[in-house]
Amino acid sequence: MRGLASAASAALAAACALSLAACAPETDAAAGDRTLTVLAAASLADVLEPIAADFENEHPGVDVVTSYAGSSDLAAQILEGAPADVFASADEANMDKVADLVAGTPAVFATNTLTIVVPEGDPMGIEDLASFAAPGIVSVICAPQVPCGAATATVAARAGVTLSPASEEASVTDVLGKVASGQADAGIVYVTDVARAEGVEAVPIEGAEAVVNRYPAAAMAGAAEPELAAAFVDHLSAQAARKALSDAGFGTP
Amino acid sequence: MSGPRWLVPLALLGALLVAAPLVGLMARASWGELWTLITAPESLEALALSLRTAVASTLLVIVLGVPLGFALRAVHGRVRAGLRAVLLAPLVLPPVVGGLALLYAFGRRGLIGAPLEDAGISVAYTTAAVVLAQTFVAMPFMVVSIESALAAHGERREAIAATLGASRTRILARITLPALGPALATGAVLAFARALGEFGATLTFAGSLAGVTRTAPLEIYLARETDPDAAVALSLVLLVVAVAVVAIAYRPAATRGLR
């Protein structure tokens, strides 16, 4: 019985410690700090940080917490009830999935186009999409099920080229990784991906500018901070954010 | 042996933690369409590839893992501890780390991959790469299974056979291997299940192309994007296989305990 009593008190102590830790952030919130949770597409990871910092400066006491993942993963998380104030998607299809949970109309704040990516120095002499068909060239692209793959298929169809990739990846990051590590001679990714990767360079695709990926952002209906969320969405289309986005290679609408 | 009573609520909590996700998956399935979803061409192609590669890697695991188990018994002390740690590492290694490691060994620019590439042999993006990744992660099950069975088996009968003039190969084939039967079966079934479920290393190392490298787990990962129902249906197939495999593999262990 002594064993039982001491185990129970140990469990109680553990529970107290846990609840104290859980309480801590709420105590902070009561003191005036407000948190804005932004779920954003993985391709926005680098560029969104200074934009969020800017927003924090303009709104003292506000803490912007960003979480990056593939847009479809984020859309799934939102549908399953993940807390979010703002959703910034890499394509309109995934924003449409959560349309019922959005407050107001999503605003397109950035665009992206595709490019060929090759290892630095272009050792295999890739010049255009037609080079993908040359013998001995190992190419990787995104699977047609994901946004970058859908765009890739459109670009290839417009150019009249049949791609025969060695692999169809589920994310643009995996395509980039395989080219950067030399596992593939060429790949097709977004312009902004090449800009933030090392050991690779871009080879422009003729006509790629006609296939534009649009990035919509929206405040969520269930936002803990609805006004702040709306302000953040506006902030994404403001002058400073547009500059940061275009410096990172994004187009702005 | 039922332990003190306060273990019960903790055990219940533990059971909930394990069972809830499985029940959650089943609750999400669209049971009416299940058969249609599983027999869709993409699903069948992925399942068939998974089956083929898992069988191939299980055979490789038997051919290479059993000798490794013997080797582990042949060395002693720190050498054995060190060797065991290395051989069992894939068991606890994050799959993506395993994938990166395979990439730098067998990839186009890898330690072994680059010379092979020069010789005109390319492993990357082939079904062989999938088998390689699966064998890498599944091998430890066989090694550990054989090693512990050998430890329990002792060497008395082998010693007698040797005094009677039997060759080492004959002793292995006629005495040791038959005695290792249950351990070999357990190791093979667990290795098969692990191979079937392999995801991270395959994705990192072998790529993902329908019919060539896109195994069932990779198809699930991709289907999630556009067709969550299909992803859940395929997941259920793998879940059933996993439960069945564990039920089969742990039966001999249970009877051993009773004896």
Coordinates of C-alpha atoms in Angstrom, one line a residue:
Chain A
M1 CA 0.0 0.0 0.0
R2 CA 2.9 2.3 0.7
G3 CA 4.0 1.8 -2.9
L4 CA 0.6 2.8 -4.1
A5 CA 0.6 6.0 -2.0
S6 CA 4.0 7.1 -3.1
A7 CA 3.2 6.3 -6.8
A8 CA 0.0 8.3 -6.5
S9 CA 1.9 11.3 -5.0
A10 CA 4.5 11.1 -7.7
A11 CA 1.8 11.0 -10.4
L12 CA 0.2 14.0 -8.8
A13 CA 3.5 15.9 -8.7
A14 CA 4.0 15.1 -12.4
A15 CA 0.5 16.3 -13.3
C16 CA 1.1 19.5 -11.4
A17 CA 4.3 20.1 -13.2
L18 CA 2.7 19.4 -16.5
S19 CA -0.3 21.8 -15.9
L20 CA 2.1 24.5 -14.7
A21 CA 4.0 24.3 -17.9
A22 CA 0.8 24.3 -19.9
C23 CA -0.4 27.4 -18.0
A24 CA 2.7 29.4 -18.6
P25 CA 2.0 30.7 -22.1
E26 CA -1.6 31.7 -21.2
T27 CA -0.2 33.8 -18.3
D28 CA 1.9 35.6 -20.8
A29 CA -1.0 36.2 -23.1
A30 CA -2.9 37.8 -20.2
A31 CA 0.0 40.2 -19.8
G32 CA -0.6 41.6 -23.2
D33 CA 1.2 39.3 -25.7
R34 CA -0.9 38.1 -28.5
T35 CA 0.0 35.2 -30.8
L36 CA -0.9 35.0 -34.5
T37 CA -0.5 31.5 -35.9
V38 CA 0.4 31.5 -39.6
L39 CA 0.4 28.2 -41.6
A40 CA 2.4 28.8 -44.8
A41 CA 3.5 26.8 -47.8
A42 CA 7.0 25.3 -47.5
S43 CA 8.2 27.4 -50.4
L44 CA 7.6 30.6 -48.3
A45 CA 9.8 29.4 -45.5
D46 CA 12.7 31.9 -46.0
V47 CA 10.9 34.9 -47.4
L48 CA 8.1 35.0 -44.8
E49 CA 10.4 35.4 -41.8
P50 CA 11.4 39.0 -42.4
I51 CA 7.8 39.8 -43.5
A52 CA 6.5 38.4 -40.2
A53 CA 9.2 40.3 -38.2
D54 CA 8.1 43.4 -40.0
F55 CA 4.5 42.7 -38.9
E56 CA 5.6 42.2 -35.3
N57 CA 7.3 45.6 -35.3
E58 CA 4.2 47.3 -36.6
H59 CA 2.0 45.5 -34.0
P60 CA 3.8 45.7 -30.6
G61 CA 3.0 42.8 -28.3
V62 CA 2.1 40.5 -31.2
D63 CA 4.0 37.3 -31.7
V64 CA 3.8 35.7 -35.2
V65 CA 4.3 32.0 -35.0
T66 CA 4.9 30.4 -38.5
S67 CA 4.6 26.8 -39.4
Y68 CA 5.7 25.6 -42.8
A69 CA 4.7 22.4 -44.7
G70 CA 3.4 21.3 -48.1
S71 CA 0.2 23.2 -48.8
S72 CA -1.9 20.0 -49.0
D73 CA -0.6 18.9 -45.6
L74 CA -1.5 22.2 -44.2
A75 CA -5.0 22.1 -45.7
A76 CA -5.5 18.6 -44.3
Q77 CA -4.3 19.9 -40.8
I78 CA -6.8 22.8 -41.0
L79 CA -9.6 20.5 -42.0
E80 CA -8.8 18.3 -39.0
G81 CA -9.1 21.3 -36.7
A82 CA -5.5 22.6 -36.3
P83 CA -5.6 26.0 -34.8
A84 CA -4.7 28.6 -37.4
D85 CA -5.2 32.3 -37.9
V86 CA -3.8 32.7 -41.4
F87 CA -3.3 30.1 -44.2
A88 CA -0.9 31.0 -47.0
S89 CA -1.1 28.3 -49.7
A90 CA 1.2 27.7 -52.7
D91 CA -1.8 27.0 -54.9
E92 CA -5.5 27.8 -55.2
A93 CA -6.6 24.2 -55.2
N94 CA -5.5 23.7 -51.6
M95 CA -7.1 27.0 -50.6
D96 CA -10.3 25.8 -52.1
K97 CA -10.2 22.7 -50.0
V98 CA -10.6 24.8 -46.8
A99 CA -13.0 27.3 -48.4
D100 CA -15.7 26.6 -45.8
L101 CA -13.3 27.6 -43.0
V102 CA -12.1 30.9 -44.5
A103 CA -13.2 34.3 -43.4
G104 CA -13.6 36.7 -46.4
T105 CA -12.0 36.1 -49.8
P106 CA -8.5 34.7 -50.2
A107 CA -6.1 37.3 -51.6
V108 CA -3.4 36.3 -54.1
F109 CA -0.2 37.9 -52.9
A110 CA 2.5 36.1 -54.9
T111 CA 3.1 34.0 -58.0
N112 CA 5.7 31.5 -58.9
T113 CA 6.8 29.9 -62.2
L114 CA 8.8 26.8 -63.1
T115 CA 12.4 26.5 -64.2
I116 CA 14.8 23.7 -65.0
V117 CA 17.3 23.1 -62.3
V118 CA 20.7 21.5 -62.9
P119 CA 23.8 20.9 -60.7
E120 CA 26.1 24.0 -60.7
G121 CA 28.0 24.4 -64.0
D122 CA 25.4 22.4 -65.9
P123 CA 27.7 19.4 -66.4
M124 CA 25.3 17.6 -68.8
G125 CA 24.7 20.6 -70.9
I126 CA 20.9 20.8 -70.4
E127 CA 19.6 23.7 -72.6
D128 CA 15.8 23.2 -72.6
L129 CA 13.1 20.7 -72.0
A130 CA 14.0 18.9 -75.1
S131 CA 17.4 18.0 -73.5
F132 CA 15.5 15.9 -71.0
A133 CA 14.9 13.3 -73.7
A134 CA 18.6 13.0 -74.6
P135 CA 20.0 9.5 -73.9
G136 CA 21.7 9.0 -70.5
I137 CA 20.0 12.1 -68.9
V138 CA 18.5 11.2 -65.5
S139 CA 15.7 13.6 -64.8
V140 CA 13.3 14.0 -61.8
I141 CA 10.0 15.9 -61.6
C142 CA 7.1 16.4 -59.3
A143 CA 4.3 13.8 -59.5
P144 CA 1.2 15.1 -61.3
Q145 CA -0.8 14.8 -58.1
V146 CA 1.0 17.7 -56.4
P147 CA 0.9 21.3 -57.5
C148 CA 4.4 21.5 -59.0
G149 CA 3.8 18.3 -60.9
A150 CA 0.5 19.6 -62.4
A151 CA 2.3 22.7 -63.5
T152 CA 5.2 20.7 -64.9
A153 CA 2.7 18.6 -67.0
T154 CA 1.2 21.8 -68.4
V155 CA 4.5 23.3 -69.3
A156 CA 5.7 20.1 -71.0
A157 CA 2.4 19.8 -72.9
R158 CA 2.7 23.4 -74.1
A159 CA 6.2 22.8 -75.2
G160 CA 5.2 19.6 -77.0
V161 CA 7.8 17.6 -75.0
T162 CA 7.2 14.2 -73.5
L163 CA 9.1 13.8 -70.3
S164 CA 10.4 10.4 -69.1
P165 CA 11.5 11.1 -65.6
A166 CA 13.4 8.5 -63.4
S167 CA 11.3 9.5 -60.5
E168 CA 8.1 11.5 -59.8
E169 CA 8.5 13.0 -56.4
A170 CA 5.8 14.0 -53.9
S171 CA 7.4 17.4 -53.1
V172 CA 9.5 20.0 -54.9
T173 CA 12.0 19.7 -52.1
D174 CA 12.7 16.1 -53.0
V175 CA 13.3 17.1 -56.7
L176 CA 15.7 19.8 -55.6
G177 CA 17.5 17.4 -53.2
K178 CA 18.1 14.8 -55.9
V179 CA 19.5 17.4 -58.3
A180 CA 21.7 19.0 -55.6
S181 CA 23.1 15.7 -54.5
G182 CA 23.9 14.6 -58.1
Q183 CA 21.4 11.8 -58.1
A184 CA 19.7 13.5 -61.0
D185 CA 21.1 15.5 -63.9
A186 CA 18.1 17.8 -64.2
G187 CA 14.8 18.5 -62.6
I188 CA 11.9 21.0 -62.8
V189 CA 11.2 23.2 -59.7
Y190 CA 10.0 26.7 -58.9
V191 CA 12.2 29.6 -59.7
T192 CA 12.2 30.5 -56.0
D193 CA 13.5 27.1 -55.0
V194 CA 16.6 27.5 -57.1
A195 CA 17.2 31.0 -55.6
R196 CA 17.5 29.6 -52.1
A197 CA 19.3 26.3 -52.8
E198 CA 23.1 25.8 -53.0
G199 CA 25.0 23.8 -55.6
V200 CA 22.4 24.2 -58.3
E201 CA 21.5 26.7 -61.0
A202 CA 18.5 27.4 -63.1
V203 CA 18.0 26.9 -66.9
P204 CA 15.0 29.0 -67.9
I205 CA 12.1 27.2 -69.7
E206 CA 10.8 29.0 -72.7
G207 CA 7.1 29.7 -72.2
A208 CA 7.2 28.9 -68.5
E209 CA 5.9 32.4 -67.6
A210 CA 2.5 31.4 -69.1
V211 CA 2.0 28.7 -66.4
V212 CA 1.7 30.7 -63.2
N213 CA 1.2 29.3 -59.7
R214 CA -0.8 31.7 -57.6
Y215 CA -0.3 31.9 -53.8
P216 CA -3.5 32.9 -52.0
A217 CA -3.6 33.9 -48.3
A218 CA -6.7 34.1 -46.1
A219 CA -7.7 34.7 -42.5
M220 CA -9.4 31.7 -41.0
A221 CA -13.0 31.9 -39.8
G222 CA -12.0 30.3 -36.5
A223 CA -9.1 32.6 -35.9
A224 CA -8.3 33.4 -32.2
E225 CA -7.3 36.9 -33.5
P226 CA -9.6 37.7 -36.4
E227 CA -8.6 41.4 -36.8
L228 CA -4.9 40.6 -36.6
A229 CA -5.3 37.8 -39.1
A230 CA -7.0 40.1 -41.6
A231 CA -4.3 42.7 -41.0
F232 CA -1.6 40.1 -41.7
V233 CA -3.3 39.1 -45.0
D234 CA -3.3 42.8 -46.0
H235 CA 0.3 43.0 -44.8
L236 CA 1.3 40.3 -47.3
S237 CA 0.2 42.5 -50.2
A238 CA 1.8 45.7 -48.8
Q239 CA 4.8 47.4 -50.4
A240 CA 7.5 46.0 -48.0
A241 CA 6.2 42.4 -48.4
R242 CA 6.1 42.7 -52.2
K243 CA 9.7 43.9 -52.3
A244 CA 10.8 40.9 -50.1
L245 CA 8.8 38.5 -52.2
S246 CA 10.2 39.8 -55.5
D247 CA 13.7 39.8 -54.1
A248 CA 13.2 36.1 -53.3
G249 CA 12.2 35.4 -56.9
F250 CA 8.4 35.5 -56.5
G251 CA 6.2 37.4 -58.9
T252 CA 3.7 39.8 -57.4
P253 CA 0.2 40.2 -58.8
Chain B
M1 CA 2.1 -12.3 -12.4
S2 CA -0.3 -9.4 -12.6
G3 CA 1.6 -6.7 -10.7
P4 CA 0.2 -4.1 -8.3
R5 CA -3.2 -2.7 -9.0
W6 CA -2.0 0.9 -9.9
L7 CA -0.5 -0.5 -13.1
V8 CA -4.0 -1.0 -14.5
P9 CA -4.9 2.6 -15.3
L10 CA -1.5 3.2 -16.9
A11 CA -1.9 0.0 -19.0
L12 CA -5.3 1.2 -20.1
L13 CA -3.9 4.5 -21.1
G14 CA -1.1 2.8 -23.0
A15 CA -3.5 0.6 -24.8
L16 CA -5.6 3.6 -25.7
L17 CA -2.6 5.4 -27.1
V18 CA -1.8 2.4 -29.4
A19 CA -5.3 1.5 -30.3
A20 CA -6.9 4.9 -30.9
P21 CA -4.9 5.8 -34.0
L22 CA -5.7 2.3 -35.5
V23 CA -9.4 2.8 -34.8
G24 CA -9.2 6.3 -36.1
L25 CA -7.9 5.0 -39.4
M26 CA -10.7 2.5 -39.6
A27 CA -13.3 5.1 -38.7
R28 CA -12.1 7.3 -41.7
A29 CA -12.3 4.5 -44.2
S30 CA -15.1 4.6 -46.8
W31 CA -16.0 1.0 -46.4
G32 CA -18.5 0.9 -49.3
E33 CA -15.8 1.8 -51.8
L34 CA -13.0 0.0 -50.1
W35 CA -12.7 -2.8 -52.6
T36 CA -12.9 -0.4 -55.6
L37 CA -10.2 1.8 -54.0
I38 CA -7.8 -1.1 -53.3
T39 CA -8.3 -2.7 -56.8
A40 CA -7.7 0.6 -58.6
P41 CA -4.8 0.2 -61.0
E42 CA -2.4 2.6 -59.1
S43 CA -3.1 0.8 -55.8
L44 CA -2.7 -2.7 -57.3
E45 CA 0.5 -1.7 -59.1
A46 CA 1.9 -0.3 -55.8
L47 CA 0.8 -3.4 -53.8
A48 CA 2.3 -5.8 -56.4
L49 CA 5.6 -3.9 -56.4
S50 CA 5.6 -3.9 -52.6
L51 CA 5.0 -7.6 -52.5
R52 CA 7.7 -8.4 -55.1
T53 CA 10.4 -6.2 -53.4
A54 CA 9.5 -7.4 -49.9
V55 CA 9.9 -11.0 -50.9
A56 CA 13.2 -10.3 -52.7
S57 CA 14.6 -8.4 -49.7
T58 CA 13.4 -11.1 -47.3
L59 CA 15.3 -13.7 -49.3
L60 CA 18.4 -11.4 -49.2
V61 CA 17.9 -11.0 -45.5
I62 CA 17.9 -14.8 -45.0
V63 CA 21.0 -15.3 -47.2
L64 CA 23.0 -12.5 -45.6
G65 CA 21.5 -12.1 -42.2
V66 CA 21.8 -15.7 -41.0
P67 CA 25.6 -15.7 -41.6
L68 CA 25.8 -12.4 -39.8
G69 CA 24.0 -13.9 -36.8
F70 CA 26.6 -16.7 -36.8
A71 CA 29.4 -14.2 -37.1
L72 CA 28.1 -12.3 -34.1
R73 CA 28.3 -15.5 -32.0
A74 CA 31.8 -16.2 -33.3
V75 CA 33.3 -13.0 -31.8
H76 CA 33.4 -12.1 -28.2
G77 CA 33.5 -9.3 -25.7
R78 CA 33.8 -5.7 -26.9
V79 CA 34.1 -6.8 -30.5
R80 CA 30.7 -8.5 -30.3
A81 CA 29.1 -5.5 -28.5
G82 CA 30.5 -3.1 -31.1
L83 CA 29.6 -5.3 -34.1
R84 CA 26.1 -5.8 -32.7
A85 CA 25.6 -2.1 -32.2
V86 CA 26.5 -1.4 -35.8
L87 CA 24.5 -4.3 -37.3
L88 CA 21.4 -3.3 -35.4
A89 CA 21.7 0.4 -36.0
P90 CA 19.2 0.4 -39.0
L91 CA 16.6 -0.8 -36.5
V92 CA 16.6 2.5 -34.6
L93 CA 18.0 4.8 -37.3
P94 CA 15.5 7.4 -38.6
P95 CA 14.5 6.1 -42.1
V96 CA 15.5 9.3 -43.8
V97 CA 19.0 9.0 -42.3
G98 CA 19.2 5.5 -43.6
G99 CA 18.1 6.8 -47.0
L100 CA 20.9 9.5 -47.0
A101 CA 23.4 6.9 -45.9
L102 CA 22.4 4.6 -48.7
L103 CA 22.5 7.5 -51.1
Y104 CA 26.1 8.3 -50.2
A105 CA 27.1 4.7 -50.5
F106 CA 25.1 3.4 -53.6
G107 CA 24.0 6.7 -55.2
R108 CA 25.3 7.9 -58.5
R109 CA 28.1 9.8 -56.8
G110 CA 28.3 7.4 -53.8
L111 CA 31.3 5.5 -52.4
I112 CA 30.3 2.3 -54.2
G113 CA 27.7 3.8 -56.6
A114 CA 30.2 6.0 -58.5
P115 CA 32.5 3.2 -59.6
L116 CA 29.5 1.0 -60.4
E117 CA 28.1 3.9 -62.5
D118 CA 31.4 4.1 -64.4
A119 CA 31.2 0.4 -65.0
G120 CA 27.8 0.9 -66.6
I121 CA 25.8 -0.4 -63.6
S122 CA 23.2 2.0 -62.3
V123 CA 21.3 1.2 -59.1
A124 CA 19.6 4.6 -58.5
Y125 CA 15.9 4.7 -59.5
T126 CA 15.6 1.0 -60.1
T127 CA 13.6 -1.6 -58.3
A128 CA 17.0 -3.0 -57.1
A129 CA 17.4 0.3 -55.2
V130 CA 14.1 -0.4 -53.4
V131 CA 15.2 -3.9 -52.5
L132 CA 18.5 -2.5 -51.2
A133 CA 16.8 0.0 -49.0
Q134 CA 14.4 -2.6 -47.7
T135 CA 17.2 -5.1 -47.0
F136 CA 19.1 -2.5 -45.1
V137 CA 16.3 -1.8 -42.7
A138 CA 15.1 -5.4 -42.4
M139 CA 18.4 -7.2 -41.8
P140 CA 18.6 -6.5 -38.1
F141 CA 15.5 -8.5 -37.3
M142 CA 17.2 -11.6 -38.7
V143 CA 20.6 -10.9 -37.2
V144 CA 19.2 -10.4 -33.7
S145 CA 16.8 -13.4 -34.0
I146 CA 19.5 -15.8 -35.1
E147 CA 22.0 -14.5 -32.6
S148 CA 19.7 -15.0 -29.6
A149 CA 18.6 -18.4 -30.8
L150 CA 22.2 -19.5 -31.1
A151 CA 22.9 -18.3 -27.6
A152 CA 20.0 -20.3 -26.3
H153 CA 20.9 -23.3 -28.4
G154 CA 24.3 -24.1 -26.9
E155 CA 26.9 -26.2 -28.8
R156 CA 26.7 -29.6 -27.2
R157 CA 25.2 -31.5 -30.1
E158 CA 27.5 -29.8 -32.5
A159 CA 30.5 -30.8 -30.4
I160 CA 29.3 -34.5 -30.4
A161 CA 28.8 -34.4 -34.2
A162 CA 32.3 -33.0 -34.6
T163 CA 33.9 -35.8 -32.6
L164 CA 32.0 -38.2 -34.8
G165 CA 33.8 -36.7 -37.8
A166 CA 31.1 -34.6 -39.4
S167 CA 32.3 -31.6 -41.4
R168 CA 31.3 -28.0 -40.4
T169 CA 29.0 -27.6 -43.3
R170 CA 27.3 -30.9 -42.5
I171 CA 26.9 -29.9 -38.9
L172 CA 25.4 -26.6 -39.9
A173 CA 23.0 -28.2 -42.4
R174 CA 21.9 -31.2 -40.3
I175 CA 22.0 -30.0 -36.7
T176 CA 22.2 -26.2 -36.2
L177 CA 19.9 -24.9 -39.0
P178 CA 17.0 -27.3 -38.2
A179 CA 17.2 -26.2 -34.6
L180 CA 17.2 -22.6 -35.7
G181 CA 14.0 -23.1 -37.7
P182 CA 11.6 -21.1 -35.5
A183 CA 14.0 -18.2 -35.0
L184 CA 14.6 -18.1 -38.8
A185 CA 10.9 -18.0 -39.4
T186 CA 10.3 -15.2 -36.9
G187 CA 13.2 -13.2 -38.3
A188 CA 12.0 -13.7 -41.8
V189 CA 8.4 -12.7 -41.1
L190 CA 9.4 -9.6 -39.1
A191 CA 11.9 -8.7 -41.9
F192 CA 9.2 -9.1 -44.5
A193 CA 6.9 -6.8 -42.6
R194 CA 9.6 -4.2 -42.1
A195 CA 10.4 -4.4 -45.8
L196 CA 6.8 -4.0 -46.8
G197 CA 6.5 -0.9 -44.6
E198 CA 9.7 0.7 -45.7
F199 CA 9.2 4.3 -46.7
G200 CA 11.8 6.9 -45.7
A201 CA 14.8 5.2 -47.1
T202 CA 13.1 4.3 -50.3
L203 CA 11.8 7.9 -50.9
T204 CA 15.2 9.4 -50.2
F205 CA 17.3 6.8 -52.1
A206 CA 15.2 5.1 -54.7
G207 CA 12.8 7.8 -55.8
S208 CA 9.1 7.3 -56.7
L209 CA 7.9 6.1 -60.1
A210 CA 4.8 4.0 -60.6
G211 CA 5.6 0.3 -61.2
V212 CA 9.3 0.8 -60.7
T213 CA 10.0 2.3 -57.3
R214 CA 6.6 3.5 -56.0
T215 CA 5.8 0.9 -53.3
A216 CA 2.5 0.9 -51.3
P217 CA 3.8 3.3 -48.6
L218 CA 5.0 5.8 -51.2
E219 CA 1.7 5.5 -53.1
I220 CA -0.2 6.2 -49.8
Y221 CA 2.0 9.3 -49.2
L222 CA 1.3 10.6 -52.7
A223 CA -2.4 9.6 -52.8
R224 CA -2.9 11.7 -49.6
E225 CA -2.6 14.8 -51.7
T226 CA -5.5 14.2 -54.0
D227 CA -7.3 11.1 -52.9
P228 CA -7.3 10.6 -49.1
D229 CA -9.9 7.8 -49.4
A230 CA -7.5 5.8 -51.5
A231 CA -4.7 6.5 -49.1
V232 CA -6.8 5.2 -46.2
A233 CA -7.9 2.1 -48.1
L234 CA -4.3 1.2 -48.9
S235 CA -3.3 2.0 -45.3
L236 CA -5.8 -0.5 -44.1
V237 CA -4.3 -3.2 -46.3
L238 CA -0.9 -2.6 -44.8
L239 CA -2.5 -2.4 -41.3
V240 CA -4.1 -5.9 -41.7
V241 CA -0.8 -7.3 -43.0
A242 CA 1.1 -5.8 -40.0
V243 CA -1.3 -7.2 -37.4
A244 CA -1.3 -10.6 -39.1
V245 CA 2.5 -10.7 -39.3
V246 CA 3.0 -9.9 -35.7
A247 CA 0.4 -12.5 -34.7
I248 CA 2.2 -15.1 -36.7
A249 CA 5.8 -14.1 -35.7
Y250 CA 5.2 -13.9 -32.0
R251 CA 3.4 -17.2 -31.6
P252 CA 6.6 -19.4 -31.4
A253 CA 8.1 -17.0 -28.9
A254 CA 5.0 -17.4 -26.7
T255 CA 5.1 -21.2 -26.7
R256 CA 8.8 -21.0 -25.9
G257 CA 8.0 -19.0 -22.8
L258 CA 5.4 -21.6 -21.7
R259 CA 7.8 -24.5 -21.9

